[in-house]
Amino acid sequence: MKKLTSIALISALACLLLSACRLTPSPRDPVTLTMWHNYGGDMQQTMDMLVDKFNSTEGKENGITIDVREISSSSELNNSLSMIVNGDPGAPDMPDIFTGYPKIAVQFAEKGILCDLDGYFSKKELANYVDAFVDEGRLPDGGLYVFPIAKSTEILYLNRTLFDRFAAETGADIAEFATFEGIARLSALYYRWTDSATPDIPNDGKTFYAADSWFNLAEVGMAQLGESLFATDNALRLNSAAYARIFSTVYDGASSGGMAIYNGYSSDLSKTGDLVCSTGSSAGILFYGDTVTYSNGVVENVQYDILPYPVFDGGQKLALQRGGGLMVAKSDEKREYAACLFIKWLTAAQQNMQFISETGYLPVTKQAFEEDIEQHLASLSDSRIKKMLTAVLSMYGSYDFFTAPTFPEFDSVSKNYEKTFKAAMLRAQQPGAEATSAAAMSQFISDLNER
Amino acid sequence: MMRTKQKQRSRAPAMPHSGTTLHMRLIAFIAAGAIFIILSFSALLIMSGITSSSRNAVYYYLQSELDRVGGSMYDNFGRLSVQSVSLSQDISAVSDAFFNENKMNAAELAANPQLLEPLLARQIGPLISAFGRSTCSGAFIVLDATVLPDNSSGARAGIFLKVTRPNAVQSVENKIHYLRGPANVARSNGIDLLGQWRMEYDVNGEDFFSKTISAARNNPDLPLSRLYYWSGRTTLKGNSESGFLVSVPLRSADGTVYGVCGVEVSDRLFKLLYSPSENRYEGAFAAAAPTADGTVQAESGMIAGNYYLTGNKIEGELNISEGNYGFYQYRGETDYGGLHSELRLYPDGSAFTREKWAVGIMIPQAELSSIIYGSSASLIIIIVTLLLISMLISIIIAKRYLKPVTAAIDTIKSKDFSNTESSYREINDLMSFLAKQAQEQRQLIEEHELPPDLAPMLDEFLKNIRTLSPAEKNVFELYVRGYNASEIADKLHLSINTIKTHNRRIFGKLNVSSRKELLVYIDMMIELNLIEEV
């Protein structure tokens, strides 16, 4: 008994000594961390409030202040972060905490300037989070570099008001939205129908569908069809029957004039009635209003429906799991510890639910995701978020989720693909375009390889 | 008979004595000394200013922050005013060229809605350049015309551009977004629409539009630098973010006022630029707002601080009054305290010189009071505690000090002087004296064989004789010699009544109830040969 007591005492003393050795901030030895995030617009106020709350409570007790320096879109942040990674002239100072995707994290991690968060989270703490979300933030070396804060997937936004008007006159079937092939058919039909409304003006039909990311569509489409867009050497694998099907589906829709090729978010086109449906991040729900404003200034109230992500005919029900996370710059132990303390606080169930309730993201803790969300849905005041979350939760019951691979060239490869693909589709909409999708695809692959 | 009386007198219960006890006097004496020392020390602390250090610290903090924030705001808002005027000139130059190309004048714009989009498309350049010249969160133009058929609906065409990182001095790019304006103009310029995008403004009730247009039309001779207007906190309809707008009229070459333009300072930018620099007082925040008649129009103002603690805006008005120690009080739904000064936004000769603004650094009154009075409260608690301790000590000391005295009194009462050793010399002396007296009494009793109970009474009688006045003593001596009252009157040439008066006094002083009892004592004196002693 005495021996056991001695061991316990020695262990307690060792723990005390070890914890005393870790350099941590305190009110007498405070630390201020800079932060960049992409939660702007309607989400900004919620994030502002949470950061202020942390600074006044947990942060104050522990001598930690979070100073938000940049709030921008994820693509803008990625550009700034890429400049930091590349050491470009004029690049800003690296923030302590920032939001981003694994595709950026992998570049930072490769240069050794990103903190491996495993050192600051115990296994017990990590077990509180949805495993798949945590795993998404692990890079090939096994380290945890991107900590989940809020997740999203891709869904289909449908302007039900415009579609019903279209369907009433053409007999278009809403079941067609289940597949991309169906959407391509509806796109062609819609263009013809809208074109016919003004017989005196030829080729003035309207677009029906757009994807926020044609690269995502290809990547998920390949997975739905049982293949991968990337070969084992991380090169694009485009010479496959599955990809040819994906390309021809989009090509048919675009060349018919029914699919919009646009260098912005689909929600922009939806706001002016230039689209009936689009696929994009579920977190983009707040960018879809409840009105359409036509170029003559007339504003029409409309209703949006949220449908599951379409599947290529015969393919597996599979959608992309999206949503970046928080990364911490490699620094001294005190700063890293402080950053992780903030992340723990921000992603704890209470704060996480508060954040997602006003932003349209999915929570990341098991408790919030599996238990709190149900009662949370009933209390939501924003009908758009409520509708979206209901659809997404239903998808989580019937879909499998696909996580994009992470390797250093991923970001540049995806950007290059997007740009070249859009150029190919815009060409398809021009008079004198390639006669077949096979020819267009061949040209596309050739262009892609040249870049 | 006499013995019975004496017995009765000794057995009677002790009558309550008037006056303060020695114990209480001693406590009061010690406590008074301690209280005097404590209060003197407290007065010294108060006079030396130690108790007002927190108050002074918060005052200097507020003053220095007011100087910093007020100065910065004055500079920035001044620059924004100048740059907005410059923006108006740029836009007017572009517009005048457009009017010339289209062979029209500005007044005809409202009647030609098809020209609004092409005109606005040309303003993207000047609007974007506004971001490069000033620290602002948005740049806008609103034309007094709409694409809608009904010009009275409040809808007005225009463009509102927003930047996501208004204070990003280090950033390589500062992406511009589109809040208001024709979607085609945004798309042709590669600008993304914001979630709250609308094609046109709704200017119903919007001061930044109506007041500026009205002032410009009523003052055609005033230059633009005297016509810009700072609106209070404005939230465009359908928008989630608020801000101050500085708007300048758009005046064509022919003098027609056809719209306004300007820049925005959003509440986010305001918070980033003007939050109190130190985190010393967490509830402290900076505020800028219009003022009128001793009130701060707080709901038209913006605040910069910790939104979690203060919220991001103040509802209603705040009535200004002078508080204690040089602070101002701002009374409203929540009371605040702090300092403020005028924020001069308009130059002399402006159409809006009567519009007054103030910049202030404020703290919720409860927090400020806690800071100001916190140290005084602590001092009061310390003083009260010290006083209580000193009282306790006084009681203990008094009790300990009086213990030998009360023991001595008990000894005297018990008449047992066998063990009378005390720590006080005076008590020892007294005990020795009493012991000696007791010894003498015992000897007296033994010598004259008096009953033990009678000796003390006789002893008392003998002592009391010394208290008689000379006149009374003369009467008493005549009684001793055997005279009766009338004989004494004759002898002393006094009336019998005077003798009776003397008698009453003699009886009282000698503690006898009658002449008969007096004579008994006199007989005993004579018998014991004690006459000579008196």
PDB file of C-alpha atoms in Angstrom, chain A residues 9 54 124 229 291 318 425:
ATOM      1  CA  LEU A   9       2.935  10.772  -5.275  1.00  0.00           C
ATOM      2  CA  PHE A  54     -12.816  34.418 -26.026  1.00  0.00           C
ATOM      3  CA  LYS A 124      -9.232  11.937 -25.564  1.00  0.00           C
ATOM      4  CA  LEU A 229      -9.300  11.746 -61.185  1.00  0.00           C
ATOM      5  CA  THR A 291     -35.485  37.351 -54.604  1.00  0.00           C
ATOM      6  CA  LEU A 318     -21.102  10.313 -53.246  1.00  0.00           C
ATOM      7  CA  MET A 425     -16.643  25.013 -72.577  1.00  0.00           C
TER       8      MET A 425
END
